[in-house]
Amino acid sequence: MISLKFPDGSARDFESGVTGLDVAASIAKSLAKKAVAVSLDGTVRDIYDPINADAEIRIITRMDPEGLELIRHDAAHVMAEAVQELYPGTQVTIGPVIENGFYYDFAREEPFTPEDLPKIEAKMREIIQRDSPFSYEVMPRDAAKKMFGDMGEAYKVELIDAIPEGDNIKIYSQREWFDLCRGPHMPSTGKVGKAFKLQKIAGAYWRGDSNNPMLQRIYGTAWATDDQLKAYLHMLEEAEKRDHRRLGREMDLFHFQEEAPGAVFWHAKGWSLFQLLIGYMRRRQQDWGYVEVNSPDMMERTLWEQSGHWEKFAENMYIAETPDDRVFCCKPMNCPGHVQIFKNGLKSYRDLPLRIAEFGKVHRYEPSGALHGLLRVRHFTQDDAHIFCTEDQITEECVKLNEQVLSIYRDFGFEDVRIKFSDRPEKRVGEDAVWDKAEAALKRAVEVAGLTYELNPGEGAFYGPKLEYVLRDAIGRDWQCGTVQVDLNMPQRLGAYYIGADGEKTVPVMIHRAMFGSLERFTGILVEHHAGHLPLWLSPTQAVVATIVSDANEYAETVLARLNAAGLRAGADLRNEKINYKVREHSVAKVPVILVAGKREAEERTVSVRRLGSREQDVMSLDDAIAMIAAEAVPPDMRSNPQATEAA
Ligand SMILES: [Zn+2]
Ligand SMILES: [Zn+2]
């Protein structure tokens, strides 16, 4: 007999060799019907596998996260069968599950075209309809190699060779079609269901190596229910509409070009937005007791050797040699520079915590395939800061940081923030007692804020634990932005110390933190989150005065002067064009307020106010309109502080 423990804590004895399906049936017939796999001590297994030892058991259905993985995995097999049935001579290679779906890489002379996808999809539905049972057998290595070799499946032979000696070679079959696979699988192809869609075709090198042959990758998405699929496809559509690269063009914010991969050409409007972000953060940091510094963009190799970057980060660094035979690196991080500033001049415990901030531009070489608009660049500006403090100050600083970070996200319209907490990894530096302190401080910081966090055990940096802040945007996508890291290592490595209360030289703790993260990336996220409709205070152009007739030109100039005098970023459109044409153009550019002025408005000293995205037009007195726009244009951090508003 074996004892199986259920999620509710109860345990029952079963005959050894019982299957997951038997166990499910012993609980309820309906559960047996829904069961697609079983989790034994956290490992997912086939529902028909005999269970021979005590374990914690959980029955997996299609609605569980593990069930979704299986749906996608099985869908990949089904797609491979469909492709081989439709296009004989195609070789199969690998087909993993990925976020939101799956892909399979095929070797075929002729390229797949988008027109092939509906055909493959139809064939997949046929295979799913057949509801062929999945079954597997373990084969001797040589027999498996010979079998795939005889079939002309050279890639599979190579895959078998890569399986470590002693591991089972498993072959999963669905009717006559089979594939090399570790498993597990659901009981039959029918369980894949109908909620899937093939999305696109892309080239991919065998094993990701550009020296290898190019394969054809077909991507698909699969879900447990039609509603989930619909919601996902809708999200993708929305994401496309919001693509910051397109909006960036329409709003005239920035561009990229081939000569500067991963580097942004900021246009006037984009740069204005960028500077607004910096201005906002600068005000907040001043309130929070930071000093702002600027450290060199290039520093000599020796410094990067001391910091450990030369050894650990060299392949991401831009390196330059000068005629005097010195080697310099473009900074990939600001931290070593800040340690130099800390070290310059003797520091005492009375100087701590010392909070050093910099809008530092860093340079990191990323493979060109990884670059993606503003979201992934090679040259970016961090709102970086390092807090040098004593061990006793860690908690207080972390609690403050956490509150600050969340208040910033709120100001930009992000209410849904998740926190990931990564604690000590196996390979680490520093005493356990200090790690205890650092981890407790970070935990306390999120607890004080009344937040839950997701634990990433062992995922901290080798020098300390970290918090990561993940923003959920308007269409449900998650973006990791800010981080807070407690560092117990770098100050020592770079020889930083302060004189403690006891008169002894003491190594400070260094907290690394960024709130926006990368300003380039944050700008991209903001544009997508708001679909270009930035809040008024962030809009590069806040209002445009557009005339209906040239008779109103003079009045429009007056309106513009009044807007500018109120500190607003505004423009006037006096072109001899139809008003609807003007409104359309400024709407595409996402100008939040258009003030329409005609003859009548000029006579009555009024304006017709049109809001972006609205067809309504409100006629207001010029004074009221300007007061309203000016009030809305006050940045949120200055609204909560009436004094600051006055000063502005
Ligand atoms: Zn498989
Ligand atoms: Zn740092």
XYZ file of C-alpha atoms and ligand atoms in Angstrom:
650
model
C 0.000 0.000 0.000
C 1.035 3.585 -0.564
C -0.244 6.719 1.118
C -1.328 9.669 -0.997
C -1.791 13.070 0.560
C -4.338 15.459 -0.951
C -4.222 19.248 -1.157
C -6.751 19.565 1.705
C -4.265 17.768 3.965
C -6.132 14.463 4.122
C -4.340 11.234 3.216
C -5.570 7.881 1.957
C -4.005 4.513 1.253
C -4.047 3.006 -2.242
C -2.666 -0.134 -3.824
C 0.778 0.450 -5.223
C 0.504 0.891 -9.006
C -2.713 2.858 -8.814
C -3.018 5.495 -11.569
C -3.916 9.145 -11.248
C -7.098 8.376 -13.106
C -8.036 5.684 -10.544
C -7.406 8.121 -7.718
C -9.519 10.804 -9.406
C -12.326 8.275 -9.967
C -12.188 7.278 -6.305
C -12.948 10.899 -5.398
C -15.652 11.625 -7.971
C -16.617 10.378 -11.390
C -16.845 13.955 -12.587
C -13.269 14.596 -11.486
C -12.058 11.527 -13.383
C -13.728 12.920 -16.467
C -11.998 16.257 -16.105
C -8.611 14.918 -15.020
C -5.880 15.353 -17.641
C -2.770 14.688 -15.547
C -1.583 14.319 -12.013
C 0.928 16.202 -9.902
C 3.061 14.019 -7.627
C 5.187 15.949 -5.165
C 4.973 18.888 -7.529
C 5.975 16.997 -10.694
C 3.339 16.653 -13.407
C 2.888 13.097 -14.695
C 0.684 11.244 -17.131
C -2.703 10.308 -15.757
C -2.137 6.617 -16.663
C 1.279 6.360 -14.979
C 1.312 3.855 -12.120
C 2.047 5.476 -8.778
C 4.374 3.346 -6.718
C 5.366 5.463 -3.747
C 3.931 7.790 -1.097
C 3.421 11.265 -2.463
C 1.507 14.488 -2.260
C -1.009 14.235 -5.049
C -3.063 16.777 -6.946
C -5.376 16.000 -9.843
C -4.759 18.366 -12.763
C -7.629 19.508 -14.963
C -7.567 21.665 -18.088
C -8.403 24.672 -15.927
C -5.250 24.429 -13.787
C -2.079 26.317 -14.751
C -0.359 22.970 -15.317
C -3.331 21.933 -17.451
C -2.810 24.981 -19.635
C 0.842 24.030 -20.122
C -0.287 20.580 -21.233
C -2.859 22.023 -23.641
C -0.085 24.029 -25.286
C 2.381 21.177 -25.295
C -0.143 18.765 -26.787
C -1.140 21.407 -29.331
C 2.488 21.541 -30.488
C 2.442 17.772 -31.127
C -0.872 18.070 -32.929
C 0.522 20.881 -35.082
C 3.582 18.799 -35.970
C 1.391 15.880 -37.015
C -0.802 18.216 -39.068
C 2.227 19.717 -40.830
C 3.735 16.326 -41.658
C 0.408 15.073 -42.925
C -0.048 18.129 -45.166
C 3.558 18.610 -46.249
C 5.265 15.229 -46.550
C 9.053 15.398 -46.347
C 9.031 18.097 -43.674
C 11.301 17.234 -40.767
C 10.261 17.947 -37.207
C 12.744 19.353 -34.709
C 11.644 20.884 -31.412
C 8.335 22.325 -30.233
C 8.286 23.864 -26.767
C 5.618 25.639 -24.768
C 6.159 29.381 -24.449
C 4.338 32.211 -22.725
C 0.750 32.259 -24.039
C 1.298 29.410 -26.460
C 3.741 27.182 -28.265
C 5.831 26.872 -31.395
C 7.348 24.132 -33.456
C 10.448 24.415 -35.668
C 10.263 22.584 -38.989
C 12.902 21.795 -41.605
C 11.403 22.128 -45.063
C 12.882 23.310 -48.361
C 9.871 25.314 -49.409
C 8.870 28.204 -47.152
C 5.553 28.163 -45.339
C 3.317 31.094 -46.223
C 0.626 32.808 -44.141
C -1.924 31.079 -46.395
C -0.700 27.736 -45.050
C -1.712 28.572 -41.484
C -5.504 28.156 -41.895
C -4.871 24.832 -43.661
C -2.673 23.596 -40.831
C -5.188 24.837 -38.302
C -8.009 22.964 -40.046
C -5.935 19.781 -40.056
C -5.208 20.271 -36.359
C -8.933 20.498 -35.637
C -9.370 17.230 -37.515
C -6.704 15.526 -35.408
C -8.242 16.909 -32.221
C -11.650 15.699 -33.390
C -10.234 12.168 -33.774
C -9.406 12.294 -30.071
C -6.497 9.872 -30.501
C -5.112 8.638 -27.183
C -1.571 9.703 -26.302
C 0.602 6.816 -25.212
C 4.303 6.381 -24.777
C 6.943 3.720 -24.825
C 10.493 3.787 -23.618
C 12.863 2.713 -26.392
C 16.465 1.598 -26.371
C 18.644 4.468 -27.586
C 20.010 2.709 -30.671
C 16.616 1.474 -31.793
C 15.174 4.976 -31.437
C 18.059 6.480 -33.401
C 17.698 3.905 -36.150
C 13.963 4.442 -36.345
C 14.222 8.224 -36.713
C 17.260 7.842 -38.986
C 15.313 5.539 -41.330
C 12.520 8.091 -41.438
C 14.947 10.828 -42.497
C 14.477 12.737 -39.246
C 18.106 13.826 -38.834
C 17.295 16.450 -36.205
C 15.599 13.923 -33.962
C 18.683 11.691 -34.166
C 20.751 14.664 -33.047
C 18.320 15.326 -30.198
C 18.587 11.714 -29.023
C 22.375 12.032 -29.038
C 22.003 15.034 -26.744
C 19.967 13.095 -24.156
C 22.288 12.181 -21.283
C 23.382 8.547 -21.113
C 21.111 6.664 -18.720
C 18.048 8.859 -19.317
C 15.014 7.193 -20.870
C 14.270 7.728 -24.550
C 10.516 8.204 -24.581
C 8.355 8.154 -27.687
C 4.850 9.573 -27.461
C 2.310 8.421 -30.017
C -1.010 9.789 -31.113
C -2.457 7.198 -33.521
C 0.376 6.387 -36.002
C 2.154 9.696 -35.549
C 4.793 9.889 -32.839
C 7.462 12.170 -31.479
C 10.453 12.044 -29.210
C 9.298 13.640 -25.971
C 9.892 13.669 -22.251
C 6.165 14.110 -21.608
C 3.866 14.334 -19.837
C 0.794 14.546 -22.049
C -2.952 14.632 -21.551
C -4.877 11.402 -22.192
C -5.863 12.225 -25.792
C -5.651 14.833 -28.561
C -9.275 15.801 -27.953
C -8.309 17.442 -24.682
C -6.491 20.190 -26.580
C -9.911 21.652 -27.293
C -10.826 24.356 -29.751
C -9.369 27.466 -28.168
C -6.207 27.780 -30.222
C -4.926 29.762 -33.166
C -1.807 29.724 -35.295
C -0.250 33.158 -35.360
C 2.831 33.569 -37.469
C 5.827 32.062 -39.219
C 9.396 33.077 -38.450
C 12.887 31.877 -39.266
C 14.923 30.291 -36.474
C 18.356 28.713 -36.541
C 18.638 25.138 -35.391
C 19.642 25.359 -31.741
C 19.699 29.155 -32.007
C 23.124 29.063 -33.672
C 23.582 31.127 -36.836
C 26.122 28.575 -38.145
C 23.318 26.006 -38.297
C 20.593 25.630 -40.923
C 17.649 28.011 -40.806
C 14.393 26.338 -39.791
C 10.821 27.563 -40.087
C 9.046 28.274 -36.853
C 5.282 28.328 -36.584
C 3.849 30.082 -33.527
C 0.489 29.321 -32.021
C -1.492 30.335 -28.985
C -3.735 27.967 -27.035
C -6.053 28.389 -24.081
C -8.405 26.369 -21.929
C -11.537 28.213 -23.047
C -12.767 30.238 -26.007
C -13.242 33.239 -23.746
C -9.612 33.135 -22.724
C -8.518 32.896 -26.344
C -10.791 35.767 -27.328
C -9.519 37.932 -24.482
C -5.925 37.191 -25.466
C -6.466 37.946 -29.156
C -8.262 41.138 -28.192
C -5.324 42.110 -26.004
C -2.951 41.541 -28.938
C -5.100 43.716 -31.171
C -5.131 46.440 -28.550
C -1.386 46.094 -28.116
C -0.911 46.621 -31.826
C -3.023 49.757 -31.779
C -1.018 51.025 -28.850
C 2.394 50.108 -30.246
C 4.614 52.951 -29.050
C 6.701 52.776 -32.220
C 3.683 53.689 -34.308
C 2.353 56.224 -31.806
C 5.859 57.642 -31.456
C 5.806 58.357 -35.191
C 2.304 59.837 -35.153
C 3.077 61.961 -32.115
C 6.485 62.905 -33.552
C 8.330 61.771 -30.409
C 11.385 59.884 -31.676
C 12.851 57.656 -34.338
C 15.468 54.966 -34.760
C 17.785 54.381 -37.661
C 20.154 51.700 -38.823
C 23.381 53.600 -38.062
C 22.589 53.717 -34.348
C 20.988 50.409 -33.386
C 19.301 50.533 -29.998
C 19.839 54.291 -29.639
C 17.025 56.830 -29.656
C 16.842 59.946 -31.803
C 14.577 62.025 -29.568
C 12.572 64.637 -31.428
C 11.591 67.897 -29.735
C 8.266 66.570 -28.441
C 9.670 63.281 -27.218
C 12.524 65.071 -25.525
C 10.050 67.387 -23.860
C 8.221 64.350 -22.433
C 11.536 62.849 -21.361
C 12.474 66.076 -19.574
C 9.071 66.198 -17.876
C 9.764 62.768 -16.418
C 13.162 63.907 -15.200
C 11.712 67.110 -13.774
C 9.065 65.168 -11.913
C 11.562 62.713 -10.464
C 13.988 65.490 -9.570
C 11.317 67.271 -7.506
C 10.384 64.087 -5.718
C 13.988 63.199 -4.998
C 14.661 66.636 -3.579
C 11.730 66.131 -1.216
C 13.123 62.787 -0.176
C 16.567 64.090 0.665
C 18.603 62.950 -2.315
C 21.551 64.806 -3.771
C 21.906 64.703 -7.536
C 25.290 64.036 -9.099
C 26.765 63.241 -12.476
C 29.495 60.674 -13.009
C 31.721 60.135 -16.087
C 30.373 58.227 -19.071
C 33.717 56.553 -19.613
C 36.082 55.267 -17.002
C 39.235 53.243 -17.222
C 39.206 49.492 -17.404
C 40.963 49.112 -14.020
C 37.932 50.511 -12.245
C 35.641 48.018 -13.972
C 38.020 45.241 -13.007
C 37.746 46.241 -9.368
C 33.956 46.443 -9.544
C 33.755 42.999 -11.101
C 32.068 44.220 -14.293
C 35.085 43.470 -16.471
C 34.865 39.829 -15.468
C 31.094 39.382 -15.272
C 29.726 41.893 -17.741
C 32.431 42.431 -20.390
C 30.452 41.042 -23.311
C 27.802 43.710 -22.740
C 30.240 46.617 -22.543
C 31.338 49.166 -25.122
C 35.087 49.477 -24.979
C 37.323 52.154 -26.479
C 41.089 52.430 -26.823
C 42.743 55.825 -26.877
C 46.008 56.780 -28.667
C 47.796 56.793 -25.293
C 47.105 53.067 -25.059
C 44.551 53.244 -22.290
C 41.363 51.215 -22.344
C 38.084 52.847 -21.343
C 34.591 51.426 -20.901
C 31.297 53.205 -21.433
C 29.492 52.763 -18.154
C 26.953 49.936 -18.215
C 25.915 50.930 -14.683
C 26.234 54.016 -12.526
C 27.079 52.309 -9.253
C 30.904 52.284 -9.434
C 30.883 55.998 -10.248
C 28.724 56.739 -7.240
C 31.048 54.785 -4.982
C 33.902 57.058 -6.195
C 31.839 60.088 -5.199
C 31.121 58.545 -1.808
C 34.812 57.812 -1.301
C 35.885 61.321 -2.157
C 36.259 62.980 1.224
C 36.069 61.217 4.566
C 32.550 60.205 5.571
C 31.283 59.620 9.085
C 28.202 57.861 10.390
C 26.637 61.331 10.718
C 26.668 61.664 6.911
C 24.493 58.573 6.542
C 22.182 57.773 4.987
C 23.692 59.465 1.957
C 21.351 59.263 -1.013
C 23.070 59.878 -4.326
C 20.952 60.146 -7.463
C 21.868 60.476 -11.105
C 19.977 60.489 -14.370
C 22.790 58.395 -15.715
C 22.963 57.201 -19.275
C 24.238 53.656 -19.464
C 25.382 51.605 -22.439
C 24.880 47.894 -22.735
C 25.460 45.868 -25.850
C 22.408 43.690 -26.512
C 22.057 41.304 -29.442
C 20.259 43.124 -32.252
C 17.473 40.536 -32.226
C 16.575 41.552 -28.674
C 16.090 45.249 -29.489
C 12.503 46.481 -29.476
C 11.698 50.179 -29.886
C 12.074 52.077 -26.640
C 11.341 48.955 -24.632
C 14.697 47.361 -25.249
C 17.570 49.633 -26.257
C 21.337 49.617 -25.929
C 21.683 53.148 -24.614
C 19.331 54.251 -21.880
C 18.959 56.631 -18.994
C 18.270 55.312 -15.544
C 16.728 57.293 -12.725
C 19.408 55.638 -10.691
C 20.250 56.190 -7.070
C 22.409 54.616 -4.420
C 21.757 54.969 -0.745
C 24.797 54.508 1.449
C 23.692 53.630 4.963
C 24.452 51.672 8.107
C 23.072 48.194 8.647
C 20.643 49.635 11.173
C 19.237 52.020 8.605
C 18.415 49.393 5.967
C 14.858 48.775 7.130
C 13.815 52.386 7.421
C 15.275 53.222 4.020
C 13.600 50.247 2.357
C 10.216 51.083 3.876
C 10.524 54.629 2.537
C 11.668 53.448 -0.878
C 8.729 51.135 -1.205
C 6.241 53.885 -0.380
C 7.967 56.264 -2.765
C 8.024 53.820 -5.629
C 4.314 53.072 -5.301
C 3.344 56.735 -5.038
C 5.239 57.395 -8.257
C 3.454 54.662 -10.165
C 0.125 55.993 -8.934
C 0.989 59.447 -10.266
C 1.493 57.941 -13.724
C -1.752 56.010 -13.689
C -0.500 52.575 -12.637
C -2.590 51.304 -9.742
C -1.986 47.602 -10.146
C 1.546 46.882 -8.990
C 2.969 43.493 -8.126
C 6.096 42.945 -6.137
C 8.584 40.147 -6.546
C 10.972 39.441 -3.755
C 14.160 37.514 -4.522
C 16.104 36.226 -1.571
C 19.584 34.775 -1.047
C 20.989 32.581 -3.777
C 23.174 29.608 -3.078
C 26.284 31.346 -4.401
C 26.627 34.545 -2.439
C 28.980 36.780 -0.545
C 28.485 38.140 2.951
C 27.609 36.773 6.371
C 24.263 35.074 6.909
C 23.488 37.480 9.742
C 23.731 40.446 7.362
C 21.607 38.630 4.781
C 19.017 38.038 7.498
C 18.937 41.758 8.165
C 18.759 42.747 4.505
C 15.995 40.271 3.680
C 13.989 41.195 6.751
C 14.271 44.874 5.783
C 12.893 44.288 2.301
C 10.117 42.071 3.604
C 9.210 44.634 6.214
C 9.079 47.314 3.526
C 6.332 45.530 1.611
C 4.506 44.453 4.757
C 4.331 48.011 6.071
C 2.693 48.992 2.784
C 0.170 46.181 3.330
C 1.192 44.469 0.114
C 1.668 40.880 -0.788
C 4.676 39.805 -2.734
C 5.647 36.863 -4.813
C 8.718 35.074 -3.540
C 11.450 34.102 -5.977
C 13.486 31.857 -3.735
C 17.223 31.968 -4.383
C 16.878 34.520 -7.185
C 18.612 37.425 -5.461
C 21.876 38.848 -6.753
C 25.034 37.314 -5.360
C 25.586 40.537 -3.405
C 22.119 40.939 -1.933
C 18.335 40.431 -2.039
C 16.051 42.517 -4.236
C 12.525 43.738 -4.811
C 11.188 44.069 -8.332
C 8.133 46.136 -9.133
C 5.887 44.891 -11.907
C 3.291 47.260 -13.357
C 0.122 45.938 -14.937
C -0.924 48.194 -17.793
C -4.339 49.140 -19.150
C -4.599 45.995 -21.268
C -3.308 43.587 -18.662
C 0.329 43.318 -19.661
C 3.007 43.210 -16.987
C 6.108 45.377 -17.115
C 8.952 45.091 -14.695
C 10.171 48.607 -13.922
C 11.642 49.556 -10.579
C 14.052 47.599 -8.431
C 15.427 47.950 -4.936
C 18.539 45.943 -4.156
C 20.383 45.731 -0.907
C 24.087 45.329 -1.674
C 26.473 43.937 0.895
C 29.384 43.585 -1.475
C 30.286 46.361 -3.886
C 31.213 49.068 -1.332
C 33.763 46.706 0.145
C 35.082 45.661 -3.246
C 35.647 49.278 -4.182
C 37.128 50.217 -0.807
C 34.361 52.463 0.518
C 34.083 53.059 4.251
C 32.855 55.559 6.809
C 33.969 56.273 10.331
C 31.474 54.656 12.672
C 30.270 56.007 16.025
C 32.963 53.852 17.609
C 35.663 55.574 15.563
C 36.261 52.445 13.471
C 36.363 52.275 9.675
C 33.110 50.578 8.661
C 31.912 49.425 5.229
C 28.536 51.000 4.380
C 25.571 49.107 3.005
C 24.631 50.252 -0.486
C 21.015 50.185 -1.647
C 20.650 50.371 -5.427
C 17.334 51.648 -6.583
C 15.643 52.784 -9.777
C 11.974 53.713 -9.929
C 11.210 54.364 -13.577
C 14.003 51.911 -14.295
C 14.974 53.071 -17.768
C 13.437 56.387 -18.807
C 13.371 55.267 -22.436
C 11.500 52.107 -21.551
C 9.200 53.879 -19.114
C 8.296 56.369 -21.848
C 7.397 53.484 -24.150
C 5.286 51.840 -21.463
C 3.543 55.132 -20.647
C 2.670 55.760 -24.286
C 1.244 52.247 -24.659
C -0.559 52.290 -21.300
C -2.320 55.548 -22.188
C -2.629 54.624 -25.882
C -0.921 57.941 -26.593
C -3.554 59.902 -24.629
C -1.043 61.146 -22.074
C -2.387 63.041 -19.088
C -2.332 66.773 -19.731
C 0.608 67.424 -17.428
C 2.770 65.045 -19.496
C 1.659 66.058 -22.967
C 4.455 67.647 -24.979
C 1.879 69.980 -26.530
C -0.949 70.616 -24.104
C -3.201 72.755 -26.273
C -3.481 74.016 -29.830
C -5.538 77.024 -30.880
C -7.076 76.264 -34.257
C -8.827 78.928 -36.269
C -11.919 78.407 -38.387
C -11.447 81.567 -40.453
C -8.549 83.902 -40.961
C -10.601 86.660 -39.341
C -9.891 84.922 -36.041
C -6.107 84.901 -36.501
C -5.423 87.885 -34.368
C -7.609 86.587 -31.575
C -5.898 83.198 -31.823
C -2.532 84.903 -31.292
C -3.946 86.467 -28.143
C -5.219 83.106 -26.912
C -1.818 81.531 -27.546
C -0.044 84.315 -25.685
C -2.391 83.817 -22.733
C -1.775 80.053 -22.751
C 1.965 80.558 -22.802
C 1.756 83.155 -20.060
C -0.071 80.555 -17.936
C 2.947 78.286 -18.366
C 1.258 75.946 -20.815
C 2.959 74.280 -23.761
C 0.755 75.414 -26.606
C 0.699 76.178 -30.296
C -1.544 77.896 -32.837
C -2.747 76.497 -36.138
C -3.609 79.420 -38.372
C -3.310 77.521 -41.653
C -5.854 78.093 -44.309
C -7.375 74.618 -43.877
C -10.791 73.281 -42.946
C -11.283 73.089 -39.177
C -12.120 69.368 -39.375
C -8.849 68.726 -41.130
C -6.960 70.595 -38.405
C -8.803 68.765 -35.625
C -8.054 65.412 -37.214
C -4.382 66.189 -37.573
C -3.947 67.334 -33.976
C -5.948 64.359 -32.762
C -3.594 61.965 -34.539
C -0.731 63.811 -32.823
C -2.642 63.235 -29.534
C -2.899 66.878 -28.501
C -5.220 66.692 -25.480
C -7.029 70.031 -25.921
C -7.929 71.886 -29.098
C -9.288 75.396 -28.695
C -11.351 76.276 -31.705
C -11.626 79.976 -32.509
C -13.871 81.547 -35.138
C -15.261 84.963 -35.728
C -17.906 84.610 -33.079
C -15.456 83.376 -30.431
C -13.218 86.330 -31.246
C -16.067 88.744 -30.742
C -17.262 87.150 -27.519
C -13.784 86.385 -26.085
C -14.649 82.687 -25.839
C -13.189 79.442 -27.162
C -14.747 76.120 -28.155
C -12.913 73.452 -26.183
C -12.479 70.046 -27.847
C -11.009 67.194 -25.855
C -8.994 64.466 -27.499
C -11.230 61.495 -28.230
C -14.475 63.437 -27.729
C -16.804 64.918 -30.340
C -18.281 67.365 -27.865
C -17.384 71.013 -27.988
C -17.756 73.239 -24.908
C -17.930 76.950 -25.413
C -16.221 78.695 -22.496
C -14.934 82.134 -21.719
C -11.234 82.414 -22.480
C -10.428 83.045 -18.814
C -12.316 79.959 -17.653
C -10.774 77.775 -20.333
C -7.245 78.813 -19.437
C -7.873 78.396 -15.708
C -9.271 74.915 -16.334
C -6.366 73.776 -18.520
C -3.786 75.274 -16.182
C -5.305 73.487 -13.183
C -5.241 70.185 -15.035
C -1.664 70.749 -16.143
C -0.302 70.808 -12.611
C 1.798 67.679 -12.071
C 0.233 65.346 -9.489
C 3.083 65.743 -7.022
C 2.475 69.488 -6.950
C -1.263 69.134 -6.533
C -1.039 67.478 -3.143
C 1.185 70.333 -1.973
C -0.678 73.668 -2.282
C 2.468 75.675 -1.557
C 4.312 74.074 -4.414
C 1.400 74.824 -6.735
C 1.565 78.476 -5.837
C 5.274 78.566 -6.445
C 4.749 77.063 -9.878
Zn 5.431 15.977 -25.873
Zn 23.538 50.364 -8.782
